[in-house]
XYZ file of N, CA, C and O in Angstrom:
676
model
N 9.013 1.187 6.914
C 9.071 0.994 5.492
C 9.769 -0.123 5.026
O 9.418 -0.974 4.170
N 11.010 -0.414 5.530
C 11.916 -1.481 5.133
C 11.183 -2.764 5.450
O 11.384 -3.710 4.847
N 10.531 -2.845 6.659
C 9.951 -4.114 7.165
C 8.812 -4.555 6.108
O 8.631 -5.596 5.728
N 8.050 -3.323 5.700
C 6.938 -3.685 4.620
C 7.579 -4.256 3.451
O 6.938 -5.133 2.812
N 8.758 -3.551 2.973
C 9.260 -3.959 1.737
C 9.784 -5.342 1.870
O 9.604 -6.270 1.040
N 10.330 -5.764 3.076
C 10.914 -7.096 3.114
C 9.760 -8.029 3.155
O 9.767 -9.312 2.631
N 8.535 -7.855 3.958
C 7.418 -8.755 4.008
C 6.928 -8.856 2.442
O 6.486 -10.087 2.011
N 6.842 -7.737 1.742
C 6.286 -7.847 0.436
C 7.269 -8.629 -0.508
O 6.806 -9.364 -1.252
N 8.579 -8.510 -0.341
C 9.517 -9.356 -1.057
C 9.390 -10.707 -0.742
O 9.379 -11.667 -1.653
N 9.266 -11.147 0.697
C 9.001 -12.433 0.964
C 7.858 -13.051 0.338
O 7.885 -14.083 -0.081
N 6.837 -12.194 0.438
C 5.453 -12.842 -0.176
C 5.580 -13.162 -1.689
O 5.196 -14.152 -2.113
N 6.318 -12.176 -2.349
C 6.509 -12.415 -3.733
C 7.328 -13.524 -4.155
O 7.192 -14.343 -4.962
N 8.484 -13.674 -3.301
C 9.315 -14.970 -3.236
C 8.640 -16.212 -3.184
O 8.521 -17.170 -3.936
N 7.697 -16.225 -2.060
C 6.975 -17.335 -1.851
C 5.989 -17.701 -2.909
O 5.736 -18.903 -3.262
N 5.381 -16.669 -3.423
C 4.320 -16.967 -4.703
C 5.276 -17.756 -5.800
O 4.756 -18.429 -6.659
N 6.509 -17.142 -6.077
C 7.294 -17.725 -7.258
C 7.952 -19.118 -6.805
O 8.360 -19.546 -7.899
N 7.978 -19.497 -5.610
C 8.789 -20.562 -5.474
C 8.241 -21.914 -6.082
O 8.979 -22.873 -6.259
N 6.881 -21.854 -6.095
C 6.381 -23.090 -6.694
C 6.477 -24.366 -6.030
O 6.813 -24.388 -4.843
N 6.188 -25.640 -6.572
C 6.184 -26.764 -5.933
C 7.183 -27.959 -6.433
O 7.256 -28.865 -6.020
N 7.973 -27.501 -7.506
C 8.903 -28.670 -7.964
C 10.269 -28.689 -7.089
O 10.651 -27.729 -6.669
N 10.770 -29.790 -6.956
C 11.924 -30.224 -6.350
C 11.746 -29.914 -4.951
O 10.802 -29.772 -4.370
N 13.074 -30.177 -4.250
C 13.133 -29.872 -2.762
C 13.090 -28.469 -2.422
O 13.466 -27.685 -3.522
N 13.111 -28.182 -1.327
C 13.057 -26.762 -0.891
C 14.533 -26.340 -0.590
O 15.331 -26.924 0.042
N 14.925 -25.091 -1.112
C 16.326 -24.648 -0.785
C 16.259 -23.163 -1.167
O 15.320 -22.597 -1.738
N 17.319 -22.514 -0.585
C 17.301 -21.071 -0.820
C 17.978 -20.661 -2.100
O 18.977 -21.468 -2.359
N 17.538 -19.792 -2.988
C 18.151 -19.498 -4.073
C 19.443 -18.581 -3.759
O 19.490 -17.944 -2.695
N 20.160 -18.113 -4.682
C 21.312 -17.380 -4.489
C 20.803 -16.098 -4.024
O 21.470 -15.474 -3.102
N 19.725 -15.550 -4.689
C 19.263 -14.281 -4.444
C 18.725 -14.208 -3.011
O 18.913 -13.291 -2.313
N 17.985 -15.287 -2.581
C 17.591 -15.331 -1.179
C 18.717 -15.303 -0.169
O 18.465 -14.817 0.848
N 19.746 -16.156 -0.573
C 20.765 -16.065 0.475
C 21.339 -14.720 0.559
O 21.706 -14.298 1.644
N 21.415 -14.052 -0.485
C 21.964 -12.515 -0.336
C 20.926 -11.760 0.407
O 21.427 -11.099 1.191
N 19.716 -11.961 0.283
C 18.700 -11.136 1.023
C 18.786 -11.514 2.524
O 18.642 -10.534 3.413
N 18.942 -12.766 2.788
C 18.900 -13.220 4.182
C 20.091 -12.630 4.847
O 20.216 -12.550 6.031
N 21.226 -12.496 4.152
C 22.474 -11.959 4.684
C 22.908 -12.553 5.909
O 23.320 -12.089 6.842
N 22.843 -13.942 5.975
C 23.313 -14.580 7.221
C 22.572 -14.710 8.302
O 22.810 -15.299 9.376
N 21.354 -14.147 8.173
C 20.483 -14.246 9.226
C 19.673 -15.642 9.292
O 18.665 -15.712 8.483
N 20.122 -16.441 10.209
C 19.484 -17.873 10.156
C 18.049 -17.825 10.465
O 17.256 -18.568 10.002
N 17.722 -16.814 11.286
C 16.111 -16.904 11.550
C 15.189 -16.466 10.330
O 14.351 -17.102 10.167
N 15.794 -15.494 9.585
C 15.037 -15.170 8.306
C 15.128 -16.250 7.392
O 14.246 -16.625 6.727
N 16.277 -16.947 7.392
C 16.403 -18.018 6.420
C 15.432 -19.309 6.862
O 14.844 -19.727 5.953
N 15.320 -19.475 8.107
C 14.433 -20.439 8.602
C 13.057 -20.121 8.212
O 12.279 -20.934 7.886
N 12.579 -18.867 8.539
C 11.181 -18.580 8.103
C 11.019 -18.775 6.622
O 9.876 -19.219 6.284
N 11.811 -18.332 5.888
C 11.616 -18.383 4.453
C 11.620 -19.948 4.074
O 10.796 -20.187 3.101
N 12.454 -20.901 4.510
C 12.417 -22.329 4.211
C 11.177 -22.925 4.765
O 10.497 -23.690 3.953
N 10.608 -22.550 5.960
C 9.419 -22.977 6.467
C 8.160 -22.622 5.541
O 7.388 -23.428 5.312
N 8.121 -21.358 5.148
C 7.108 -20.822 4.086
C 7.175 -21.534 2.853
O 6.293 -21.993 2.257
N 8.363 -21.873 2.455
C 8.501 -22.705 1.209
C 8.027 -24.071 1.426
O 7.246 -24.591 0.495
N 8.141 -24.673 2.494
C 7.788 -26.013 2.913
C 6.206 -25.882 2.937
O 5.564 -26.775 2.396
N 5.686 -24.884 3.391
C 4.190 -24.799 3.640
C 3.653 -24.660 2.145
O 2.527 -25.356 1.878
N 4.204 -23.814 1.423
C 3.808 -23.682 -0.030
C 3.854 -24.982 -0.796
O 3.030 -25.263 -1.650
N 4.670 -25.764 -0.522
C 5.000 -27.091 -1.205
C 3.866 -28.049 -0.730
O 3.240 -28.645 -1.752
N 3.563 -28.061 0.373
C 2.416 -28.746 0.904
C 1.174 -28.338 0.453
O 0.252 -29.156 -0.064
N 1.133 -27.067 0.401
C -0.348 -26.376 -0.183
C -0.397 -26.759 -1.561
O -1.619 -26.799 -2.108
N 0.651 -26.816 -2.325
C 0.470 -26.939 -3.801
C -0.069 -28.260 -4.186
O -0.593 -28.587 -5.212
N 0.051 -29.159 -3.055
C -0.405 -30.470 -3.384
C -2.020 -30.621 -3.208
O -2.860 -31.420 -3.615
N -2.598 -29.558 -2.480
C -4.019 -29.438 -2.127
C -4.736 -28.968 -3.386
O -4.161 -28.141 -4.141
N -5.892 -29.594 -3.712
C -6.747 -29.094 -4.702
C -7.601 -27.811 -4.307
O -8.291 -27.972 -3.417
N -7.215 -26.738 -4.865
C -8.025 -25.524 -4.588
C -9.448 -25.458 -5.453
O -9.452 -25.589 -6.447
N -10.350 -24.885 -4.592
C -11.717 -24.702 -5.227
C -11.528 -23.501 -6.322
O -10.470 -22.821 -6.099
N -12.469 -23.264 -7.036
C -12.441 -21.925 -7.998
C -12.278 -20.805 -7.109
O -11.763 -19.914 -7.451
N -13.264 -20.706 -6.103
C -13.222 -19.568 -5.164
C -11.858 -19.391 -4.495
O -11.314 -18.237 -4.291
N -11.328 -20.479 -4.012
C -10.032 -20.423 -3.235
C -8.839 -19.847 -4.347
O -7.972 -18.996 -4.062
N -8.947 -20.423 -5.430
C -7.978 -20.068 -6.378
C -8.076 -18.402 -6.749
O -7.102 -17.800 -6.818
N -9.369 -18.045 -6.929
C -9.653 -16.693 -7.303
C -9.347 -15.801 -6.029
O -8.443 -14.748 -6.216
N -9.464 -16.220 -4.876
C -8.975 -15.496 -3.509
C -7.499 -15.505 -3.523
O -6.865 -14.462 -3.320
N -6.761 -16.453 -3.952
C -5.254 -16.561 -3.868
C -4.772 -15.641 -4.968
O -3.864 -14.854 -4.660
N -5.319 -15.646 -6.122
C -4.929 -14.791 -7.276
C -4.987 -13.327 -6.762
O -4.156 -12.430 -7.110
N -6.237 -12.958 -6.238
C -6.527 -11.630 -5.674
C -5.389 -11.146 -4.673
O -4.939 -10.056 -4.775
N -5.131 -12.022 -3.606
C -4.201 -11.719 -2.689
C -2.809 -11.425 -3.445
O -1.964 -10.580 -2.920
N -2.455 -12.257 -4.292
C -1.156 -12.107 -5.028
C -1.163 -10.682 -5.728
O -0.210 -9.938 -5.621
N -2.296 -10.465 -6.387
C -2.297 -8.882 -6.976
C -2.371 -7.954 -6.090
O -1.442 -7.015 -6.254
N -2.741 -8.098 -4.816
C -2.875 -7.001 -3.756
C -1.407 -6.803 -3.203
O -0.828 -5.770 -3.085
N -0.603 -7.953 -3.019
C 0.895 -7.831 -2.733
C 1.585 -7.285 -3.804
O 2.438 -6.262 -3.471
N 1.328 -7.568 -5.025
C 2.108 -6.834 -6.185
C 1.898 -5.411 -6.300
O 2.699 -4.568 -6.407
N 0.576 -5.016 -6.131
C 0.105 -3.666 -6.143
C 0.840 -2.770 -5.050
O 1.400 -1.746 -5.258
N 0.659 -3.356 -3.876
C 1.289 -2.700 -2.717
C 2.805 -2.629 -2.943
O 3.337 -1.616 -2.683
N 3.433 -3.545 -3.439
C 4.954 -3.487 -3.548
C 5.242 -2.632 -4.714
O 6.254 -1.662 -4.416
N 4.591 -2.613 -5.644
C 4.827 -1.601 -6.862
C 4.515 -0.172 -6.344
O 5.554 0.725 -6.609
N 3.647 0.169 -5.579
C 3.292 1.472 -5.030
C 4.309 2.032 -4.117
O 4.803 3.142 -4.094
N 4.709 0.998 -3.283
C 5.890 1.397 -2.322
C 7.218 1.659 -3.157
O 7.834 2.661 -2.714
N 7.412 0.969 -4.183
C 8.681 1.235 -4.997
C 8.533 2.373 -5.784
O 9.419 3.343 -5.733
N 7.320 2.777 -6.346
C 7.113 3.790 -7.212
C 7.189 5.135 -6.450
O 7.889 6.117 -6.829
N 6.665 5.276 -5.287
C 6.494 6.546 -4.470
C 7.521 6.498 -3.280
O 7.413 7.362 -2.537
N 8.369 5.505 -3.039
C 9.218 5.392 -1.964
C 9.935 6.713 -1.763
O 9.816 7.370 -0.591
N 10.581 7.239 -2.560
C 11.634 8.418 -2.605
C 10.498 9.670 -2.056
O 10.784 10.402 -1.215
N 9.516 9.750 -2.979
C 8.640 10.982 -2.801
C 7.976 10.906 -1.493
O 7.747 12.102 -0.789
N 7.420 9.742 -1.067
C 6.751 9.686 0.140
C 7.511 9.872 1.416
O 7.165 10.352 2.466
N 8.833 9.368 1.337
C 9.746 9.383 2.316
C 10.398 10.852 2.559
O 11.068 11.276 3.488
N 10.283 11.716 1.580
C 10.952 12.972 1.600
C 10.061 14.228 1.678
O 10.240 15.267 1.426
N 8.790 13.787 2.315
C 7.880 14.984 2.511
C 8.250 15.892 3.565
O 8.675 15.204 4.741
N 8.408 17.105 3.411
C 8.697 17.935 4.532
C 7.545 18.770 4.980
O 6.722 19.366 4.180
N 7.527 19.133 6.334
C 6.497 19.913 6.896
C 7.104 21.068 7.668
O 7.958 20.603 8.515
N 7.039 22.275 7.197
C 7.386 23.299 7.929
C 6.841 23.668 9.528
O 5.677 23.170 9.648
N 7.467 24.368 10.189
C 6.786 24.679 11.504
C 5.580 25.556 11.279
O 4.588 25.499 12.045
N 5.734 26.345 10.186
C 4.557 27.359 10.031
C 3.376 26.465 9.652
O 2.218 26.800 9.846
N 3.714 25.407 8.691
C 2.445 24.536 8.275
C 1.802 23.797 9.478
O 0.773 23.674 9.547
N 2.606 23.296 10.292
C 2.174 22.612 11.708
C 1.375 23.715 12.536
O 0.269 23.258 12.971
N 1.951 24.789 12.673
C 1.191 25.813 13.519
C -0.123 26.259 12.952
O -1.077 26.368 13.639
N -0.249 26.311 11.513
C -1.407 26.688 10.811
C -2.339 25.422 10.943
O -3.601 25.755 11.338
N -2.052 24.269 10.919
C -2.958 23.093 11.228
C -3.364 23.208 12.581
O -4.561 22.992 12.783
N -2.540 23.490 13.599
C -2.882 23.739 14.860
C -3.849 24.586 15.146
O -4.987 24.450 15.871
N -3.754 25.768 14.595
C -4.601 26.827 14.708
C -6.076 26.636 14.083
O -7.015 26.893 14.721
N -6.067 26.066 12.905
C -7.343 25.569 12.297
C -8.143 24.650 13.014
O -9.241 24.546 13.294
N -7.411 23.644 13.705
C -8.037 22.469 14.407
C -7.952 22.706 15.914
O -8.231 21.776 16.811
N -7.713 23.966 16.372
C -7.688 24.239 17.810
C -8.889 23.749 18.594
O -8.821 23.148 19.740
N -10.128 23.930 17.989
C -11.396 23.497 18.779
C -11.310 21.899 18.898
O -11.708 21.596 20.057
N -10.750 21.238 18.170
C -10.827 19.690 18.094
C -9.656 19.294 19.182
O -9.755 18.225 19.693
N -8.533 20.165 19.077
C -7.511 19.756 19.828
C -7.663 20.052 21.329
O -7.052 19.242 22.076
N -8.294 21.186 21.518
C -8.493 21.624 22.948
C -7.270 22.425 23.596
O -6.668 23.095 22.676
N -7.064 22.305 24.686
C -5.999 23.108 25.450
C -4.654 22.455 25.250
O -3.883 23.074 26.077
N -4.409 21.565 24.542
C -3.235 20.986 24.484
C -2.103 22.000 23.767
O -2.459 22.338 22.758
N -1.044 22.271 24.452
C -0.116 23.161 23.849
C 0.491 22.698 22.605
O 0.587 21.483 22.454
N 0.871 23.585 21.793
C 1.304 23.244 20.390
C 2.542 22.465 20.461
O 2.771 21.323 19.770
N 3.496 22.707 21.280
C 4.872 21.894 21.425
C 4.569 20.450 21.800
O 5.287 19.598 21.482
N 3.583 20.259 22.673
C 3.226 18.962 23.256
C 2.757 18.064 22.032
O 3.161 16.846 21.969
N 2.076 18.618 21.036
C 1.355 17.633 19.976
C 2.104 18.098 18.576
O 1.526 17.499 17.707
N 3.141 18.917 18.496
C 3.682 19.216 17.334
C 4.117 18.066 16.543
O 3.744 17.987 15.304
N 4.761 16.972 17.100
C 5.163 15.909 16.266
C 4.000 15.161 15.715
O 3.999 14.651 14.556
N 2.850 14.968 16.458
C 1.746 14.243 15.872
C 1.131 14.982 14.694
O 0.547 14.505 13.879
N 1.046 16.411 14.860
C 0.556 17.164 13.927
C 1.373 17.010 12.662
O 0.792 16.861 11.505
N 2.681 16.986 12.611
C 3.655 16.776 11.566
C 3.236 15.484 10.873
O 3.141 15.324 9.720
N 3.009 14.462 11.784
C 2.937 13.148 11.292
C 1.559 13.223 10.339
O 1.470 12.519 9.398
N 0.497 13.735 10.939
C -0.709 13.950 10.355
C -0.652 14.495 8.998
O -1.141 14.121 8.003
N 0.014 15.707 9.014
C 0.145 16.432 7.681
C 0.991 15.526 6.706
O 0.640 15.576 5.317
N 2.055 14.889 6.978
C 2.763 13.998 6.203
C 1.777 12.922 5.670
O 1.783 12.677 4.352
N 1.059 12.376 6.554
C 0.106 11.245 6.136
C -1.030 11.708 5.081
O -1.276 11.271 4.088
N -1.350 13.079 5.353
C -2.409 13.734 4.424
C -1.665 13.925 3.005
O -2.230 13.672 1.996
N -0.409 14.397 3.017
C 0.449 14.648 1.862
C 0.580 13.277 1.023
O 0.445 13.289 -0.115
N 1.075 12.334 1.979
C 1.169 10.939 1.093
C -0.016 10.489 0.578
O -0.010 10.017 -0.678
N -1.232 10.643 1.181
C -2.461 10.221 0.712
C -2.779 10.903 -0.588
O -3.341 10.399 -1.631
N -2.614 12.193 -0.572
C -2.876 13.063 -1.859
C -2.064 12.517 -3.169
O -2.473 12.476 -4.088
N -0.717 12.248 -2.753
C 0.168 11.763 -3.805
C -0.461 10.553 -4.481
O -0.462 10.333 -5.658
N -0.797 9.572 -3.587
C -1.372 8.144 -4.128
C -2.694 8.434 -4.816
O -2.806 7.869 -5.791
N -3.533 9.302 -4.157
C -4.884 9.441 -4.777
C -4.934 10.188 -6.070
O -5.585 9.913 -7.087
N -3.849 11.088 -6.295
C -3.659 11.746 -7.479
C -3.110 10.642 -8.578
O -3.647 10.750 -9.721
N -2.367 9.619 -8.147
C -1.945 8.677 -8.994
C -3.270 7.715 -9.387
O -3.435 7.527 -10.696
N -4.006 7.500 -8.378
C -5.335 6.884 -8.708
C -6.069 7.489 -9.620
O -6.746 6.904 -10.563
N -6.351 8.841 -9.528
C -7.288 9.673 -10.335
C -6.496 9.535 -11.839
O -7.290 9.595 -12.856
N -5.248 9.765 -11.857
C -4.415 9.807 -13.252
C -4.738 8.411 -13.927
O -5.025 8.370 -15.015
N -4.774 7.313 -13.155
C -4.993 5.974 -13.766
C -6.512 5.839 -14.144
O -6.758 5.222 -15.391
N -7.374 6.379 -13.373
C -8.755 6.275 -13.723
C -9.049 7.060 -15.105
O -9.828 6.535 -15.831
N -8.277 8.136 -15.257
C -8.369 8.883 -16.489
C -7.670 8.162 -17.721
O -8.451 8.034 -18.749
N -6.594 7.809 -17.486
C -5.854 7.110 -18.582
C -6.684 5.880 -19.039
O -6.650 5.659 -20.315
N -7.043 5.028 -18.223
C -7.750 3.828 -18.523
C -9.213 3.955 -18.613
O -9.938 2.826 -18.663
N -9.812 5.105 -18.451
C -11.188 5.339 -18.701
C -12.051 4.456 -17.795
O -13.050 3.949 -18.088
N -11.664 4.425 -16.412
C -12.257 3.624 -15.503
C -13.679 4.007 -15.183
O -14.557 3.069 -15.152
N -13.941 5.441 -15.113
C -15.337 5.823 -15.035
C -16.317 5.456 -16.125
O -17.435 5.051 -15.900
N -15.663 5.440 -17.363
C -16.511 5.076 -18.594
C -17.012 3.452 -18.357
O -17.962 3.097 -18.728
N -16.031 2.775 -18.043
C -16.231 1.269 -17.891
C -17.139 0.924 -16.718
O -18.068 0.161 -17.027
N -17.035 1.716 -15.577
C -18.043 1.545 -14.631
C -19.462 2.027 -15.138
O -20.545 1.433 -14.791
N -19.524 3.178 -15.793
C -20.805 3.640 -16.105
C -21.530 2.612 -17.217
O -22.698 2.520 -17.089
N -20.772 2.029 -17.825
C -21.159 1.082 -18.934
C -21.774 -0.292 -18.160
O -22.828 -0.782 -18.286
N -20.829 -0.731 -17.249
C -21.102 -1.973 -16.441
C -22.153 -1.761 -15.340
O -22.911 -2.738 -15.152
N -22.001 -0.655 -14.695
C -22.988 -0.544 -13.504
C -23.464 0.927 -13.700
O -23.204 1.784 -12.870
N -24.411 1.115 -14.598
C -24.995 2.591 -14.841
C -25.576 3.128 -13.588
O -25.254 4.410 -13.330
N -26.341 2.382 -12.872
C -27.076 3.215 -11.881
C -26.185 3.542 -10.590
O -26.230 4.513 -10.149
N -25.404 2.503 -10.196
C -24.547 2.585 -9.211
C -23.438 3.663 -9.481
O -23.097 4.495 -8.637
N -22.908 3.792 -10.759
C -21.902 4.689 -11.074
C -22.638 6.190 -10.893
O -21.971 7.113 -10.588
N -23.832 6.405 -11.332
C -24.514 7.617 -11.264
C -24.606 7.955 -9.823
O -24.520 9.115 -9.298
N -24.958 7.086 -8.850
C -25.028 7.392 -7.468
C -23.688 7.890 -6.939
O -23.611 8.787 -6.121
N -22.605 7.198 -7.352
C -21.184 7.702 -6.881
C -20.953 8.998 -7.446
O -20.450 9.835 -6.752
N -21.176 9.286 -8.700
C -20.985 10.686 -9.246
C -21.689 11.684 -8.689
O -21.133 12.670 -8.406
N -22.889 11.460 -8.212
C -23.828 12.468 -7.636
C -23.314 12.813 -6.096
O -23.213 13.895 -5.654
N -22.875 11.682 -5.480
C -22.138 11.827 -4.136
C -20.764 12.726 -4.418
O -20.701 13.642 -3.443
N -19.883 12.496 -5.108
C -18.890 13.421 -5.399
C -19.146 14.696 -5.782
O -18.714 15.562 -5.213
N -20.198 14.913 -6.457
C -20.776 16.316 -6.834
C -21.177 17.053 -5.577
O -20.748 18.200 -5.238
N -21.893 16.370 -4.699
C -22.411 16.898 -3.482
C -21.324 17.308 -2.602
O -21.361 18.323 -1.865
N -20.168 16.397 -2.465
C -18.953 16.720 -1.607
C -18.270 17.961 -2.047
O -17.633 18.639 -1.075
N -18.299 18.381 -3.328
C -17.628 19.503 -3.668
C -18.328 20.732 -3.441
O -18.004 21.619 -2.841
């Protein structure tokens, strides 16, 4: 998780560094690098690449794709920060793991519970994390009336999606 946060942080720093002046590490970057010359080198090389890239004329499609990539990094970073504590503190009891094992015994086969207990716990944690994030997505869809927007902009496609969701229930 810390590696993902560092990558996201570096990506955001790179987006912000722009093209003016020479390349150098800011005070905040020096603190984040914490004396690690390899991380500092990587950051400086990335800044140099961005400086060269800023001189390139981007097509409208390239600019759109770049902005989309920036948004994806920002969203990913925001979600990690927003749910970091909640997602990292999910607990799975022995009983939950055993129940999952019993329900999925046909799929699992003859593998003893103790042998795959850790994998089962990880699967349950993943499912719970996914539920937390999906609930947030659903809350956002309600708050910002996303389904109304889709129904207005794409009436036929939105109707097909609604029918599929109804059938799944």
